[in-house]
Amino acid sequence: MFSFTTEFYSFIDSASIWVREIFGEFYLWLGLVCVLFLLIVAFSKYGKIRLGASPPQFDRLSWIAMLYSAGMGAGILLRAVQEPVFMFQNPPLKTDYPNDIIALEFTFYQWGFTAWAFYGIFALIIGYSLFIRKNTILLGTSLPQLSKIKAAPQSIDILTILTTVFGLVAAIGLGTTQIEGGLSHLMEKQPGTLWIVMGLVFLICLLAFISAYSGVEKGIKRISNWNIYITMALMIFVFLQADIAEILRQFLTATWYYLKDFFQLSLAIGDFNPGKQFLTDWTYYYWAFWLAWAPFTGIFIARISKGRTIREMILGVLILPSLGSFLWFSVFGGSSFDIIENMTNYNGEFSNVFTSIFKFFESFPLSNITNIITVILLISFLVTSVDSAIYVLSMFSDKGSEDPKKKYRLIWAVLILLFSEAIILLGNVKPESDVLDAMQKFLIISSLPFAIFTAIIMVLFVIEIRKKQP
């Protein structure tokens, strides 16, 4: 990879486009089926099954905070302004809806039920395997039919580990680049200082190790709660200074249209087909990315859902974080639309994914304070993504144990640190090849086997649960 970086990047880029172009429509159908499948299971008699005999291990707010931090993380800040503004400036659909509603509706679609359904499928399979079948948390043995296929369990687990590590390193690289870009913007200097990015990587991995080492209760839960409290405070700060009535109108209208148009959006049919190029660049990309993250995130959600019913877990995973994201994008997106319309000349101030939110806060009072809080929150969100991944990887290394040995948490923290620093260095040595982008596109490629696997395990789960729970 170091010797043939350009060739490797070219191959990854071509392969990722091939996956999206050939299997994109399959991804759309799969996303819709996952949402419907989870809703059917939730409202069936099987929804009453409790995952374990004990009461829920975590209160509802902490549970939501942890699954949201693991599932979305820094991305919710990264795209808070940039994505709605892009959709506002470049409406993906040709309908009679106003541009602001189209922009929010399509943003909701890409961050809503379908994304969480991919996570929810794996959470359901692992949760049932772990707490009902009393199996380990390993994905490869989550269903009895998989164990009968030679080499299938080991192959599934290895692919899950590799995809988790690649996704994590890409997230760390992109997140630290955004943080460094934000700091450079605040200090009015050129971004791209290598030692700052490497220092941020070390800080994030160190904090994530401390959190994972402390365990779910003492470490991951506390930082996740902090994330939610500060995120809500930032949102309320913007909301109270914006046109409250207009924000609420946009939120309710876009949510209603999203629900009303969900089937057409999901299958990209009729007026709701934005075109193959747009789907390839956005929807297919997102669906592949969510699928690649789904096994790791689903395993973590299953681990923290002990004591909840299947119905509560599914509805909690599908609805609560989706509505939270819709409100978040309405507040930041709606406010940014208003800022743009009041500008005499908009020059793409919100088009840069790394600096858009910092420039956004400059339109409000106390921007120095809110930008510093945003930097801290970005670090904190990255920490919760990394610490939950360290915990899941450690469970794999410790034969599927719910509470893996602390030595495995240390080993994985060190490995992720070294790998992340190496990738940052490689990107600096060979800037002509976008290594971080290549790693994201590798996730798109690795999402394909997980997409096929997702379709298979839904069928196998129905067979299993009908046999065990007639």
XYZ file of C-alpha atoms in Angstrom:
470
model
C 0.000 0.000 0.000
C 2.875 2.407 0.820
C 4.827 1.525 -2.352
C 1.850 1.601 -4.733
C -0.331 4.247 -3.112
C -1.535 5.854 -6.349
C -2.353 2.515 -7.970
C -4.064 1.311 -4.788
C -6.182 4.480 -4.616
C -7.152 4.161 -8.283
C -8.230 0.549 -7.776
C -10.237 1.349 -4.630
C -11.924 4.305 -6.337
C -12.933 2.233 -9.373
C -14.118 -0.699 -7.267
C -16.233 1.519 -4.996
C -17.943 3.132 -7.998
C -18.564 -0.324 -9.492
C -20.222 -1.502 -6.256
C -22.499 1.535 -6.157
C -23.439 1.432 -9.829
C -24.093 -2.321 -10.038
C -25.630 -2.902 -6.604
C -27.063 0.544 -5.852
C -30.649 -0.440 -6.619
C -30.238 -3.579 -4.498
C -29.105 -1.335 -1.622
C -32.253 0.773 -2.014
C -34.535 -2.274 -1.867
C -32.527 -3.705 1.043
C -32.896 -0.488 3.035
C -36.664 -0.436 2.605
C -36.982 -4.137 3.450
C -34.876 -3.665 6.619
C -37.176 -0.881 7.869
C -40.339 -2.903 7.147
C -38.827 -6.090 8.594
C -37.957 -4.413 11.888
C -41.391 -2.804 12.204
C -43.126 -6.137 11.527
C -40.968 -7.891 14.148
C -41.499 -5.056 16.665
C -45.300 -5.158 16.419
C -45.560 -8.929 16.175
C -45.829 -11.263 19.166
C -42.026 -11.592 19.040
C -41.672 -7.937 19.979
C -42.628 -8.847 23.551
C -39.555 -11.054 24.009
C -37.234 -9.587 26.616
C -33.508 -9.650 25.949
C -32.424 -11.160 29.239
C -34.239 -11.708 32.507
C -32.920 -8.624 34.343
C -34.253 -5.040 34.119
C -32.561 -2.718 31.587
C -28.919 -2.179 32.495
C -28.994 1.515 31.504
C -31.630 4.226 31.814
C -33.262 5.276 28.554
C -31.370 8.570 28.135
C -27.982 6.917 28.661
C -28.969 4.092 26.307
C -29.978 6.527 23.554
C -26.859 8.622 24.167
C -24.577 5.604 23.761
C -26.229 4.181 20.648
C -26.369 7.637 19.040
C -22.728 8.429 19.826
C -21.620 5.067 18.420
C -23.925 5.210 15.386
C -23.531 8.784 14.163
C -20.728 10.380 16.156
C -18.936 13.408 14.756
C -20.782 13.102 11.436
C -23.769 14.924 12.866
C -21.533 17.965 13.402
C -19.580 17.467 10.187
C -22.738 17.645 8.053
C -24.986 19.839 10.239
C -24.778 22.852 7.924
C -22.936 21.663 4.819
C -25.395 18.945 3.723
C -28.708 20.823 4.099
C -27.146 23.848 2.363
C -25.929 21.682 -0.525
C -29.433 20.236 -0.931
C -30.896 23.752 -0.679
C -28.559 25.078 -3.385
C -28.859 21.936 -5.545
C -32.372 20.478 -5.043
C -32.130 16.741 -5.727
C -35.825 16.377 -6.623
C -38.015 18.101 -9.187
C -41.243 18.577 -7.241
C -43.461 21.513 -6.367
C -42.085 21.498 -2.794
C -40.177 24.612 -1.656
C -36.380 24.245 -1.768
C -36.007 24.389 2.010
C -38.436 21.484 2.486
C -36.830 19.388 -0.259
C -33.396 20.016 1.256
C -34.474 18.938 4.729
C -36.603 16.020 3.527
C -33.726 14.519 1.559
C -31.283 15.121 4.424
C -33.743 13.365 6.767
C -33.930 10.471 4.326
C -30.165 9.977 4.324
C -29.853 10.186 8.131
C -33.164 8.648 9.116
C -34.930 5.310 9.481
C -32.969 3.406 6.829
C -29.557 4.122 8.341
C -30.756 3.047 11.763
C -32.535 0.008 10.302
C -29.191 -1.326 9.042
C -27.857 -0.991 12.601
C -31.076 -2.388 14.046
C -30.943 -5.627 12.028
C -27.552 -6.542 13.472
C -28.585 -5.392 16.959
C -31.642 -7.675 16.750
C -29.681 -10.717 15.544
C -26.882 -10.312 18.098
C -29.237 -9.353 20.949
C -31.369 -12.448 20.385
C -28.283 -14.658 20.069
C -26.631 -13.249 23.177
C -29.533 -12.937 25.591
C -32.038 -15.562 24.372
C -29.870 -18.293 22.847
C -27.113 -17.619 25.457
C -24.518 -17.550 22.710
C -21.441 -15.309 22.509
C -21.525 -11.868 20.923
C -19.591 -13.074 17.858
C -21.416 -12.331 14.614
C -20.210 -15.485 12.866
C -22.091 -17.753 15.279
C -25.107 -15.495 15.859
C -27.422 -17.924 14.047
C -27.161 -21.734 14.267
C -27.382 -22.131 10.470
C -24.146 -20.138 10.041
C -22.180 -22.545 12.241
C -23.007 -25.402 9.863
C -21.197 -23.726 6.950
C -17.498 -24.523 6.969
C -15.271 -21.480 7.580
C -18.286 -19.113 7.494
C -18.133 -18.008 11.172
C -14.410 -17.216 11.053
C -14.716 -15.409 7.699
C -17.614 -13.272 8.930
C -15.802 -12.335 12.136
C -12.549 -11.481 10.334
C -14.376 -9.292 7.810
C -16.208 -7.550 10.671
C -12.922 -6.834 12.457
C -11.204 -5.525 9.316
C -14.152 -3.319 8.352
C -14.418 -1.937 11.891
C -10.716 -1.087 12.002
C -10.714 0.545 8.552
C -13.875 2.495 9.341
C -12.498 3.608 12.659
C -9.182 4.780 11.237
C -10.987 6.675 8.457
C -13.271 8.304 11.042
C -10.302 9.274 13.225
C -8.422 10.685 10.243
C -11.367 12.704 8.938
C -12.416 13.831 12.414
C -8.969 15.034 13.425
C -8.608 16.782 10.062
C -11.850 18.639 10.721
C -10.806 19.533 14.248
C -7.426 20.800 13.017
C -9.210 22.725 10.254
C -11.512 24.299 12.835
C -8.614 25.230 15.096
C -6.716 26.704 12.126
C -9.812 28.694 11.143
C -10.114 30.049 14.685
C -6.409 30.935 14.777
C -6.596 32.398 11.240
C -3.826 30.228 9.851
C -3.524 27.738 7.020
C -4.852 24.246 7.894
C -2.822 21.065 7.522
C -0.285 21.191 10.367
C 0.894 17.582 10.666
C 2.011 17.599 14.299
C -1.343 19.000 15.452
C -3.279 16.288 13.602
C -1.001 13.566 15.002
C -1.298 15.042 18.485
C -5.096 15.019 18.188
C -5.012 11.366 17.079
C -2.950 10.487 20.157
C -5.272 12.449 22.467
C -8.417 10.818 21.063
C -6.990 7.294 21.236
C -5.726 7.907 24.785
C -9.110 9.186 25.992
C -10.889 6.351 24.180
C -8.628 3.791 25.831
C -9.297 5.291 29.279
C -13.038 5.195 28.572
C -13.019 1.617 27.224
C -10.710 0.478 30.029
C -13.149 1.930 32.577
C -15.975 -0.099 31.015
C -19.407 0.684 29.631
C -20.906 1.899 32.905
C -18.064 4.120 34.146
C -16.492 5.214 30.866
C -18.531 4.972 27.655
C -21.862 5.885 29.276
C -20.530 9.022 30.956
C -18.891 10.440 27.847
C -21.964 9.600 25.733
C -24.216 11.435 28.204
C -21.872 14.428 28.026
C -22.148 14.373 24.219
C -25.940 14.477 24.278
C -26.136 17.243 26.897
C -23.690 19.517 25.032
C -25.226 18.734 21.630
C -28.673 19.654 22.939
C -27.276 22.840 24.513
C -25.739 23.915 21.170
C -28.966 23.156 19.332
C -31.075 25.095 21.843
C -28.609 28.015 21.659
C -29.137 28.272 17.882
C -32.864 27.524 18.063
C -33.615 30.345 20.513
C -31.870 32.898 18.285
C -33.417 31.680 15.031
C -36.945 32.153 13.704
C -38.520 29.603 16.042
C -41.870 29.428 14.242
C -40.169 28.954 10.870
C -37.834 26.235 12.206
C -40.770 24.337 13.709
C -42.737 24.695 10.471
C -39.826 23.334 8.445
C -39.255 20.480 10.899
C -42.897 19.377 10.973
C -43.482 19.847 7.228
C -40.280 18.082 6.145
C -40.927 15.236 8.614
C -44.480 14.793 7.293
C -43.299 14.782 3.688
C -40.522 12.334 4.580
C -43.048 9.931 6.098
C -45.531 10.440 3.255
C -42.909 9.986 0.530
C -40.865 7.305 2.272
C -41.608 4.491 -0.194
C -40.930 6.624 -3.267
C -37.753 8.040 -1.714
C -36.580 4.590 -0.693
C -36.922 3.194 -4.210
C -36.072 6.433 -6.072
C -39.129 6.224 -8.297
C -41.053 8.862 -10.254
C -40.486 12.434 -9.092
C -38.354 11.086 -6.266
C -35.569 9.787 -8.496
C -32.696 12.288 -8.256
C -30.760 10.565 -11.052
C -28.051 7.919 -11.080
C -25.152 10.325 -10.615
C -26.701 11.918 -7.540
C -27.643 8.515 -6.113
C -24.102 7.243 -6.678
C -22.513 10.278 -5.027
C -24.936 10.502 -2.101
C -27.548 7.823 -1.357
C -25.639 4.753 -2.527
C -22.563 6.133 -0.771
C -24.450 6.628 2.492
C -26.190 3.243 2.351
C -22.873 1.488 1.733
C -21.264 3.446 4.576
C -24.083 2.651 7.046
C -23.931 -1.035 6.022
C -20.175 -1.186 6.558
C -20.603 0.258 10.066
C -23.716 -1.809 10.837
C -22.082 -4.980 12.262
C -19.893 -3.124 14.777
C -22.604 -0.626 15.728
C -25.279 -3.328 15.905
C -23.110 -5.464 18.182
C -22.554 -2.505 20.509
C -26.283 -1.627 20.543
C -27.101 -5.256 21.375
C -24.564 -5.218 24.205
C -26.149 -2.151 25.860
C -29.769 -3.287 25.270
C -29.819 -6.062 27.861
C -33.122 -6.117 29.727
C -35.165 -4.353 27.041
C -37.847 -6.021 24.931
C -37.223 -6.532 21.234
C -40.013 -4.031 20.534
C -38.470 -1.376 22.753
C -35.023 -1.894 21.263
C -36.242 -1.733 17.658
C -38.480 1.304 18.098
C -35.819 3.006 20.201
C -33.171 2.435 17.540
C -35.402 3.384 14.591
C -37.429 6.334 15.836
C -35.765 8.257 18.667
C -32.348 8.951 17.098
C -33.993 9.640 13.721
C -36.300 12.295 15.185
C -33.358 13.780 17.080
C -31.413 14.060 13.818
C -34.419 15.604 12.040
C -34.707 18.326 14.681
C -30.937 18.909 14.622
C -30.821 19.366 10.840
C -33.945 21.547 10.933
C -32.374 23.927 13.440
C -28.963 24.169 11.765
C -30.182 23.780 8.184
C -33.127 26.149 8.558
C -30.947 28.761 10.257
C -28.308 28.491 7.532
C -30.975 28.932 4.822
C -32.051 32.149 6.550
C -28.441 33.365 6.816
C -27.834 32.724 3.098
C -31.040 34.501 2.058
C -30.026 37.559 4.095
C -26.548 37.675 2.537
C -25.966 40.179 -0.254
C -23.640 37.697 -1.925
C -23.227 34.055 -0.903
C -19.791 32.718 -1.897
C -19.998 29.139 -0.684
C -19.158 29.896 2.940
C -20.979 26.736 4.053
C -19.743 24.429 1.293
C -16.599 23.182 3.059
C -17.424 20.155 5.180
C -14.525 20.892 7.564
C -15.212 24.559 8.332
C -18.917 25.111 7.575
C -20.142 24.765 11.145
C -17.449 27.124 12.469
C -18.364 29.784 9.885
C -22.028 29.179 10.735
C -21.471 30.038 14.407
C -19.758 33.299 13.395
C -23.235 34.553 12.452
C -24.260 34.303 16.123
C -23.072 35.946 19.346
C -20.362 34.265 21.456
C -18.929 32.569 18.378
C -15.510 32.094 19.974
C -17.085 30.164 22.836
C -19.423 28.074 20.646
C -16.603 27.214 18.242
C -14.385 26.059 21.110
C -17.278 23.971 22.474
C -17.749 22.506 18.974
C -14.073 21.482 18.854
C -14.378 19.829 22.269
C -17.596 18.101 21.197
C -15.958 16.827 18.004
C -13.194 15.298 20.112
C -15.724 13.824 22.520
C -17.843 12.294 19.730
C -14.755 10.763 18.169
C -13.759 9.346 21.542
C -17.142 7.620 21.923
C -16.891 6.126 18.441
C -13.393 4.844 19.171
C -14.048 3.580 22.712
C -17.138 1.612 21.661
C -15.168 0.124 18.748
C -12.296 -0.813 21.060
C -14.815 -2.508 23.334
C -16.418 -4.467 20.461
C -13.041 -5.510 19.024
C -11.948 -6.619 22.493
C -15.088 -8.754 22.799
C -14.127 -10.467 19.538
C -10.590 -11.073 20.811
C -11.902 -12.441 24.118
C -14.029 -15.161 22.468
C -17.198 -13.084 22.467
C -17.199 -12.132 26.149
C -19.642 -9.385 27.167
C -17.003 -7.947 29.484
C -13.667 -8.459 27.684
C -10.375 -8.569 29.560
C -8.708 -5.202 29.952
C -5.515 -6.392 28.258
C -7.442 -6.724 24.988
C -8.744 -3.173 25.352
C -5.153 -1.952 25.738
C -3.925 -3.971 22.757
C -6.662 -2.684 20.449
C -6.207 0.916 21.607
C -2.476 0.728 20.807
C -3.082 -0.949 17.424
C -5.673 1.646 16.397
C -3.359 4.468 17.509
C -0.426 3.103 15.506
C -2.535 2.403 12.435
C -4.154 5.862 12.546
C -0.823 7.670 12.953
C 0.645 5.613 10.099
C -2.223 6.535 7.775
C -1.913 10.235 8.679
C 1.823 10.077 7.922
C 1.224 8.237 4.664
C -1.284 10.870 3.570
C 1.269 13.583 4.371
C 4.140 11.853 2.568
C 2.017 11.125 -0.508
C -0.507 13.979 -0.692
C -1.244 13.203 -4.348
C -3.154 10.129 -3.135
C -6.095 10.820 -0.833
C -5.488 7.940 1.555
C -8.364 8.777 3.918
C -10.781 8.992 1.011
C -9.471 5.636 -0.217
C -10.198 4.096 3.190
C -13.756 5.409 3.119
C -14.198 3.922 -0.327
C -12.785 0.627 0.926
C -15.714 0.593 3.355
C -18.075 0.863 0.388
C -16.459 -2.244 -1.108
C -16.594 -4.149 2.189
C -20.259 -3.166 2.565
C -21.235 -5.456 -0.322
C -20.740 -8.775 1.508
C -22.498 -7.270 4.534
C -25.414 -6.179 2.316
C -25.826 -9.730 1.006
C -25.300 -11.089 4.531
C -28.016 -8.743 5.870
C -30.563 -10.148 3.408
C -29.613 -13.715 4.363
C -29.724 -13.258 8.145
C -33.214 -11.748 8.020
C -34.491 -14.951 6.425
C -32.506 -17.159 8.827
C -33.728 -15.157 11.817
C -37.373 -15.684 10.832
C -36.756 -19.444 10.538
C -34.951 -19.506 13.884
C -37.453 -17.444 15.873
C -40.486 -19.329 14.471
C -38.817 -22.595 15.496
C -37.896 -21.445 19.022
C -40.814 -19.076 19.705
C -43.880 -20.656 18.022
